[in-house]
Tab-separated table of C-alpha atoms in Angstrom:
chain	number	residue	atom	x	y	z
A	1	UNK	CA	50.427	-15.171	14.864
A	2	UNK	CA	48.862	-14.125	18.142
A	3	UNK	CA	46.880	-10.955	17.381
A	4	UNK	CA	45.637	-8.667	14.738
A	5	UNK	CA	48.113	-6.001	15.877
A	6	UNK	CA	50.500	-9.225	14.717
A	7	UNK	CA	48.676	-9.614	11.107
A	8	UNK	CA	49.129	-5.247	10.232
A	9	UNK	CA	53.092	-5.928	10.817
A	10	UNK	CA	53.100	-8.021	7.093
A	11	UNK	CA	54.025	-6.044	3.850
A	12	UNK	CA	52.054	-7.649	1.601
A	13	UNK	CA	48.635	-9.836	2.119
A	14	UNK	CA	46.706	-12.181	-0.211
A	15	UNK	CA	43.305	-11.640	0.965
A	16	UNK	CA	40.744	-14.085	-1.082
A	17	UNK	CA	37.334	-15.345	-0.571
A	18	UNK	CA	37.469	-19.308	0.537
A	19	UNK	CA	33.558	-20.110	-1.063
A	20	UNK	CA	34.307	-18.891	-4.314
A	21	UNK	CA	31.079	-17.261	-6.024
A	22	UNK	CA	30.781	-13.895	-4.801
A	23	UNK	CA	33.107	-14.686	-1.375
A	24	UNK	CA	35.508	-12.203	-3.182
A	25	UNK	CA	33.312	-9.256	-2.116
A	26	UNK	CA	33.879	-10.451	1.519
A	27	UNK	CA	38.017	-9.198	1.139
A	28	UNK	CA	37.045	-6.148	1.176
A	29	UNK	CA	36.594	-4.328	4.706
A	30	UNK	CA	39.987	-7.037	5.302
A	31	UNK	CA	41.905	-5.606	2.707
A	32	UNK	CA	41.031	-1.655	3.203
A	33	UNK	CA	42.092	-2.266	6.794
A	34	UNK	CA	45.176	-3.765	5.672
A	35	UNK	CA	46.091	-0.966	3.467
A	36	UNK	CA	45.381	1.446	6.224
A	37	UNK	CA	48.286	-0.215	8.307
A	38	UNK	CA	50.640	-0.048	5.401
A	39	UNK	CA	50.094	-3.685	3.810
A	40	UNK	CA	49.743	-4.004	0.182
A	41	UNK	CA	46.954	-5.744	-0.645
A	42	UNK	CA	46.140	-8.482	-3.888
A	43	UNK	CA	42.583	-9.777	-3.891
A	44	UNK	CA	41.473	-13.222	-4.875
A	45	UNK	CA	38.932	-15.827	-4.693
A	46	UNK	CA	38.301	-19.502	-5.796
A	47	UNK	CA	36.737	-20.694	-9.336
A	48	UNK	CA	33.542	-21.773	-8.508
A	49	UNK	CA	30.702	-19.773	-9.539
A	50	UNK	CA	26.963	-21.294	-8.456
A	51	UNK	CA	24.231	-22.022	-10.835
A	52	UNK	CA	22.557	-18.598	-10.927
A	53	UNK	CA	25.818	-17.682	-12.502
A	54	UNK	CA	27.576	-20.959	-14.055
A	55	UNK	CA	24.868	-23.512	-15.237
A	56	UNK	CA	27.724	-26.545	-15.028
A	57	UNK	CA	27.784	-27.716	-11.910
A	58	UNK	CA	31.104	-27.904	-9.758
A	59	UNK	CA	34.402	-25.378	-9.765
A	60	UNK	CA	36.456	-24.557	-12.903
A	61	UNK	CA	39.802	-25.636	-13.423
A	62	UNK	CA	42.714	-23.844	-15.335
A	63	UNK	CA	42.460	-26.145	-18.770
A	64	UNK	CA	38.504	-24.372	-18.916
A	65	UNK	CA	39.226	-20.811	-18.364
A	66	UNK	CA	40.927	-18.218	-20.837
A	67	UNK	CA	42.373	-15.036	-20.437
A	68	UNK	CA	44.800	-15.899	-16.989
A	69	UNK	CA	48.342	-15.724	-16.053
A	70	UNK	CA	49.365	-19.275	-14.863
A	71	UNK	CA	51.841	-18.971	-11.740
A	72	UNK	CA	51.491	-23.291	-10.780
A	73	UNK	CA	48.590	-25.735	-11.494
A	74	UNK	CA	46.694	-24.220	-8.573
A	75	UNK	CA	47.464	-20.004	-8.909
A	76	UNK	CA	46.730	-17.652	-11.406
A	77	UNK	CA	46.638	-13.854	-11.787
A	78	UNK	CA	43.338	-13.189	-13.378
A	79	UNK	CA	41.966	-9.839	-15.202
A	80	UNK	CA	38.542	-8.211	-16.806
A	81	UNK	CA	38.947	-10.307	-19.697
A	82	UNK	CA	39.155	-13.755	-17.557
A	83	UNK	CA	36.232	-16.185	-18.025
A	84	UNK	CA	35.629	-19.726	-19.111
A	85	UNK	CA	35.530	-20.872	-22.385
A	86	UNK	CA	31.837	-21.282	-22.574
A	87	UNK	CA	32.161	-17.546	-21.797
A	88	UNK	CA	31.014	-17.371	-18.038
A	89	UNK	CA	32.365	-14.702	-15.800
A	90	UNK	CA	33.695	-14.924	-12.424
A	91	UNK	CA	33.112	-12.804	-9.471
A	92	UNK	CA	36.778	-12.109	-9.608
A	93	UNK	CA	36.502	-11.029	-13.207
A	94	UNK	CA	34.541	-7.929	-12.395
A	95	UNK	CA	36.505	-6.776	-9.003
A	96	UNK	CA	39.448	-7.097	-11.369
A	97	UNK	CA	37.498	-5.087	-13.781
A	98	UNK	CA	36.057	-2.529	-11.983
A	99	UNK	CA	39.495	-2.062	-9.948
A	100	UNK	CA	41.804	-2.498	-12.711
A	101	UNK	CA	44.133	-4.191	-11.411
A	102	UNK	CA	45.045	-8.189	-11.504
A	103	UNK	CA	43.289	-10.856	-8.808
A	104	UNK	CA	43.799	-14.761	-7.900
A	105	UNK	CA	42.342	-17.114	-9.087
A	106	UNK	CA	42.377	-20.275	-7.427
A	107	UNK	CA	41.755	-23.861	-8.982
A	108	UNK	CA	40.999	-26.043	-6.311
A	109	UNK	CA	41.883	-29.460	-8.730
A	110	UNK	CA	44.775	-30.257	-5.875
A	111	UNK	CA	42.530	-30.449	-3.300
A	112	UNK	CA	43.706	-29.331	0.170
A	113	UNK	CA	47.271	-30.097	-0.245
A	114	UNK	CA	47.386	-28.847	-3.664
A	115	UNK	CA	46.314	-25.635	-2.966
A	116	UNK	CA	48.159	-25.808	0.502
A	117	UNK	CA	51.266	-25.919	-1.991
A	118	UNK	CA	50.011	-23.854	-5.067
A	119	UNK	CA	49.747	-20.878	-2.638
A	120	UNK	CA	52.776	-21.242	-0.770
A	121	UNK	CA	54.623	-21.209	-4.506
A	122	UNK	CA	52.574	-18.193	-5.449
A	123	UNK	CA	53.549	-16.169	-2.128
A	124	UNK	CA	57.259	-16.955	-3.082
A	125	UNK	CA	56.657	-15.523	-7.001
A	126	UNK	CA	55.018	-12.648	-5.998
A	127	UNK	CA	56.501	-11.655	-2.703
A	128	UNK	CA	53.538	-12.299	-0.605
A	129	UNK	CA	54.156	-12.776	3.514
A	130	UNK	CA	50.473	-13.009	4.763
A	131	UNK	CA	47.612	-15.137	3.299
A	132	UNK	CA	44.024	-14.362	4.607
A	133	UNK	CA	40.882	-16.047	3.478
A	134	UNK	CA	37.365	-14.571	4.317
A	135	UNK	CA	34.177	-16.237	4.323
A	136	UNK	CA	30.848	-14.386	4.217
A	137	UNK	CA	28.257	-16.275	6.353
A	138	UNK	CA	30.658	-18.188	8.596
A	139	UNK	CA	29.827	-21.573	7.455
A	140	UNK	CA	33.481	-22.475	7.573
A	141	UNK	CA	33.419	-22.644	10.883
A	142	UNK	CA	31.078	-25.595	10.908
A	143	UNK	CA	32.834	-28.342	13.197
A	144	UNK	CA	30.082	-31.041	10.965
A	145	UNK	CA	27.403	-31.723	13.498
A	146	UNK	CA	25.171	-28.496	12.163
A	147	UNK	CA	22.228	-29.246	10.419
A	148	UNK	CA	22.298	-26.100	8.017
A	149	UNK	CA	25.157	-27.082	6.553
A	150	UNK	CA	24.229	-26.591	2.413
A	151	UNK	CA	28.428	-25.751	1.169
A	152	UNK	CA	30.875	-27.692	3.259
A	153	UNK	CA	33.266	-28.670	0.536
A	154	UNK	CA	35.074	-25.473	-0.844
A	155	UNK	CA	35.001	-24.222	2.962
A	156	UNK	CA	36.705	-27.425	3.906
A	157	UNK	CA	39.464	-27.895	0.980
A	158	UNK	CA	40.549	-23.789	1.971
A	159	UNK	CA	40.373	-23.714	5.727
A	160	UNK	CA	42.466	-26.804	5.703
A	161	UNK	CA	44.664	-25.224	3.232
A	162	UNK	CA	45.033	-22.358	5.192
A	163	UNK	CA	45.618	-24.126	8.020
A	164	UNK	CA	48.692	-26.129	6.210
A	165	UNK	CA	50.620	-23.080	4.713
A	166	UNK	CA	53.957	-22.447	5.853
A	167	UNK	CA	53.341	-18.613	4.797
A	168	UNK	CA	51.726	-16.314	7.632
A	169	UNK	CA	47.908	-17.086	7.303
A	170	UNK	CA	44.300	-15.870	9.087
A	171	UNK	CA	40.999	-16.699	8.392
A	172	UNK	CA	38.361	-13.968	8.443
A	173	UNK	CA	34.693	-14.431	9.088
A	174	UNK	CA	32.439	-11.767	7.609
A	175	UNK	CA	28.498	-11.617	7.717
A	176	UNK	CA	27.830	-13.559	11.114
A	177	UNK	CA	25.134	-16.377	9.289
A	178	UNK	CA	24.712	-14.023	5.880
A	179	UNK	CA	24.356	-17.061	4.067
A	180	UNK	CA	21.510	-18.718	6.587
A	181	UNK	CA	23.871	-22.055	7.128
A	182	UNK	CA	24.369	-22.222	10.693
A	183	UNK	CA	23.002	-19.985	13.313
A	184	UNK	CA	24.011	-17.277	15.258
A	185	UNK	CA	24.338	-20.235	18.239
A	186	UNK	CA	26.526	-22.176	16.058
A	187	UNK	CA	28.863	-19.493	14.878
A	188	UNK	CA	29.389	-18.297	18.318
A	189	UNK	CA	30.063	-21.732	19.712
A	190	UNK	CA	32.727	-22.036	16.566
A	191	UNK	CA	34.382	-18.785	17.629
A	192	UNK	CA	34.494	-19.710	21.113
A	193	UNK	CA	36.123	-23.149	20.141
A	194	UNK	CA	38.549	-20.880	18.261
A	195	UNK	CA	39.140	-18.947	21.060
A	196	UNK	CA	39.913	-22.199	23.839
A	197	UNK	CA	42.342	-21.874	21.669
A	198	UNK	CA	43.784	-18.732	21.391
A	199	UNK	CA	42.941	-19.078	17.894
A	200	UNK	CA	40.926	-15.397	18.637
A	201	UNK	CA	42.717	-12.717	16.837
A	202	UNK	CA	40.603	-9.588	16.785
A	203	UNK	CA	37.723	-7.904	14.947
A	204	UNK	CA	37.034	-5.131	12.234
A	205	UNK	CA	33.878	-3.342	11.663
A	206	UNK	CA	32.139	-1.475	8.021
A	207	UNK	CA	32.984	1.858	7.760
A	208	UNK	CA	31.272	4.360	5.672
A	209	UNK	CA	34.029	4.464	2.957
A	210	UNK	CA	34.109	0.612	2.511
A	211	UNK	CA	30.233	0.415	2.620
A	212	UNK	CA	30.175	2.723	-0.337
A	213	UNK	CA	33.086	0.621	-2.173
A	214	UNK	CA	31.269	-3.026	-1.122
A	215	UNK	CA	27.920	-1.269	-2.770
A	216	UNK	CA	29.330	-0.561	-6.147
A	217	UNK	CA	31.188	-3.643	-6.360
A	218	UNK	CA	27.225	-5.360	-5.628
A	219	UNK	CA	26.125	-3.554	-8.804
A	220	UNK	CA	28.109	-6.135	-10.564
A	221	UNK	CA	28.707	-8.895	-8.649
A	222	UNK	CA	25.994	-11.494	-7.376
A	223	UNK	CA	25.908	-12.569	-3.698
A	224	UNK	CA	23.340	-12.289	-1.142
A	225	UNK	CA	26.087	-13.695	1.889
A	226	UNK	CA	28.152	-10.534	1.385
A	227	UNK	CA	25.389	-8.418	0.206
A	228	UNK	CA	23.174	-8.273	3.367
A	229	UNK	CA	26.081	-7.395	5.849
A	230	UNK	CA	26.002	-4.071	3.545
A	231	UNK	CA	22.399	-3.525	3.927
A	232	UNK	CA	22.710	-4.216	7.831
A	233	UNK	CA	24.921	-1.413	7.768
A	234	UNK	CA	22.620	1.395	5.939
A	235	UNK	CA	20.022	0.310	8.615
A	236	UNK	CA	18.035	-2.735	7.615
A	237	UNK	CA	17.458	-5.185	10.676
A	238	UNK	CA	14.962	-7.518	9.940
A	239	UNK	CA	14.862	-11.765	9.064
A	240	UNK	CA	14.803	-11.896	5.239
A	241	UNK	CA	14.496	-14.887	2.855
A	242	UNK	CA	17.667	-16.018	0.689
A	243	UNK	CA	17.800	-18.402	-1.415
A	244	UNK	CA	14.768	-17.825	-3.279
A	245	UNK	CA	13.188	-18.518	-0.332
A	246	UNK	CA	15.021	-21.558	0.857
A	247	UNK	CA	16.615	-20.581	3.809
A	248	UNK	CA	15.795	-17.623	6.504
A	249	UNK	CA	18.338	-15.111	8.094
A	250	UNK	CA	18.272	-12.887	10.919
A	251	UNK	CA	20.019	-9.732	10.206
A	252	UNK	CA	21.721	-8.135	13.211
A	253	UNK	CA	24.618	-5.554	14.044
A	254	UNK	CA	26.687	-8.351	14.081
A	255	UNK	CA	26.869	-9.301	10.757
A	256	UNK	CA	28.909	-5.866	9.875
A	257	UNK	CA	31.908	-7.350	11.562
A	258	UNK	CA	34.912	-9.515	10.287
A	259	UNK	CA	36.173	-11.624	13.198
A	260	UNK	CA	39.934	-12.989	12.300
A	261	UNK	CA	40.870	-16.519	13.755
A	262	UNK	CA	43.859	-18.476	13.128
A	263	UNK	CA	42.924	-21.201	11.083
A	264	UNK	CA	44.557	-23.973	12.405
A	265	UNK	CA	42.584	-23.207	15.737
A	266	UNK	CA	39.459	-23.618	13.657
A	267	UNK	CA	40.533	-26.666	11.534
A	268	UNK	CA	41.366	-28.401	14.761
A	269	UNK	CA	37.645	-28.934	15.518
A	270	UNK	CA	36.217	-29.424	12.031
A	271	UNK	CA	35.281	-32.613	11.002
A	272	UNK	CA	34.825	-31.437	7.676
A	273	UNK	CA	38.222	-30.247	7.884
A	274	UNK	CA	39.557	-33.234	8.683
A	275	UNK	CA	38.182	-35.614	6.332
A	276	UNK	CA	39.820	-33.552	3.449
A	277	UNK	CA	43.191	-32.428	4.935
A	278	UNK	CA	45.040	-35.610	3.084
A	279	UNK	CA	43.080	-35.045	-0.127
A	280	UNK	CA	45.197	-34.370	-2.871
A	281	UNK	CA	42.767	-33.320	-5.608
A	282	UNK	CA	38.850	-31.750	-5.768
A	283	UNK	CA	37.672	-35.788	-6.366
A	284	UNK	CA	39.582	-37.163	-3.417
A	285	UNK	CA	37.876	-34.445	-1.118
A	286	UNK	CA	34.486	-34.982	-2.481
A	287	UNK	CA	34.179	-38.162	-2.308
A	288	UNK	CA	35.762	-38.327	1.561
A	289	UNK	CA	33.085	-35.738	2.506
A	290	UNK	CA	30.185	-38.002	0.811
A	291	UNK	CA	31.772	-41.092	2.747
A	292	UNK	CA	31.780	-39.632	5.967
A	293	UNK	CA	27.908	-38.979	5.371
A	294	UNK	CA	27.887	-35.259	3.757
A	295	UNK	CA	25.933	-33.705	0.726
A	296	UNK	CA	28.117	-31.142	-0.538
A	297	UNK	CA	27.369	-28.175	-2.575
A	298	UNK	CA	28.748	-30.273	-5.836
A	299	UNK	CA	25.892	-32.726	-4.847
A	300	UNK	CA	23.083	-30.030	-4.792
A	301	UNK	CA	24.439	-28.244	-8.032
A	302	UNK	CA	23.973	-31.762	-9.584
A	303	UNK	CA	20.932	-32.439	-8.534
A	304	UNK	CA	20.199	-28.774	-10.021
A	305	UNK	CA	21.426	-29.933	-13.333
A	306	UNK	CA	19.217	-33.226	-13.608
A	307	UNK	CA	15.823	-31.452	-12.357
A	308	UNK	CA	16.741	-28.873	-14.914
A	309	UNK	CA	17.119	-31.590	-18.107
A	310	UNK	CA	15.443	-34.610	-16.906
């Protein structure tokens, strides 16, 4: 896959979020622009809600969640009526609810190669010939050295997925430092490294119409990473606070734009990529990240837990 013009030639696209939590808003301006070339679209995102929406810390796996259609231990079609047992919600559950119409859900238990696998399997079932993942912030394209780095497992276990499917796939980054990670230096420098390697596929902008659809879908959906691209785009350029004040984002023009790499041009210079591309479930890719000298967002959500109940 060389360009975007190369991406619009598919029939029908996966396009899922690759953080889980409210990534799934990110598919969006992806999968309107799709359409508009003639692709048919299917949404999805990963099942991992944070701790403002899921108290237990870490992603949900199949065996936890009700209300899905299992296509392998990694895929299934979730609804309006998916959510865990203990009765939490996904992101995913409302865009399938307020679209009415079926979404992935991705279990990340597998680890890279598991999920490399799961979705290759699901493609076949359901006809699929192009899998794109978007990230909102572009903290995937980390290559490990950055110091803002608060989420680098999820990111790591999908790019490197991405990067190993033998269907079509793309990675989209929407939000340009949304999510306060890395900096605008650092997400240039890992588009450029992209780029060295032809790994550069094109760009897509907000437009009016998906600015409208990405603001009802915020009524019901909480993110602040694919939130304040929106607001950038009804006028608001200023630094704000996320995080409840933990972390600091400049808002520019920028941040309105998906830019769509090829994965494996991305994964080539991640070390975070790297240490999990063997792993073959979520504890094998954990525990390489933590050995190689990173806290992962599975370490700060525990860390949540025990301040919470000492």
């Amino acid at each position: 896959m060389e360009t975007l013009e190369e991406v619009v030639r598919h029939k029908k696209a996966l396009v899922f979020g690759v953080g889980g939590c409210g990534d799934v808003v990110s598919t969006i301006p992806t999968a309107r622009f799709l359409e508009a070339h003639g692709v048919d679209v299917i949404l999805g995102g990963v099942a991992w809600e944070r701790v403002v929406v899921d108290p237990k810390p870490g992603p949900r796996h199949f065996e936890e969640i009700e209300s899905i259609e299992l296509l392998n231990d990694t895929i299934a079609l979730a609804t309006g009526e998916t959510r865990t047992v203990d009765g939490i919600e996904f992101a995913e559950t409302h865009v399938a609810c307020h679209h009415e119409e079926d979404v992935i859900l991705i279990d990340i238990d597998g680890g890279a190669c598991g999920v490399a696998a799961g979705l290759d399997d699901a493609c076949d079932v359901l006809g699929i010939d192009l899998v794109v993942g978007t990230d909102a912030g572009g903290d995937v394209l980390a290559a490990g050295d950055e110091s803002g780095i608060k989420s680098p497992l999820t990111d790591a276990v999908m790019l490197s997925a991405l990067s190993q499917l033998n269907t079509d796939s793309c990675l989209g980054v929407f939000g340009y430092g949304s999510d306060g990670e890395l900096t605008h230096e650092e997400i240039a420098a890992g588009i450029a490294r992209a780029a060295e390697r032809n790994g550069l596929l094109g760009s897509w902008g907000l437009t009016p119409r998906i600015i409208d659809e990405m603001t009802e879908l915020l009524e019901i959906v909480t993110t602040e990473a694919s939130r304040l691209p929106v607001e950038v785009a009804q006028g608001k350029l200023k630094e704000t606070m996320i995080r409840d004040g933990d972390r600091s984002v400049e808002l520019t023009p920028a941040s309105t734009v998906t830019f769509y790499l090829d994965p494996t041009a991305v994964s080539a210079t991640s070390d975070l990529s790297d240490c999990v591309c063997d792993t073959e479930s979520f504890k094998s890719a954990q525990n390489s990240l933590v050995q190689a000298g990173y806290k992962t967002e599975l370490n700060y959500e525990q860390q949540f837990a025990t301040n919470r109940n000492p």
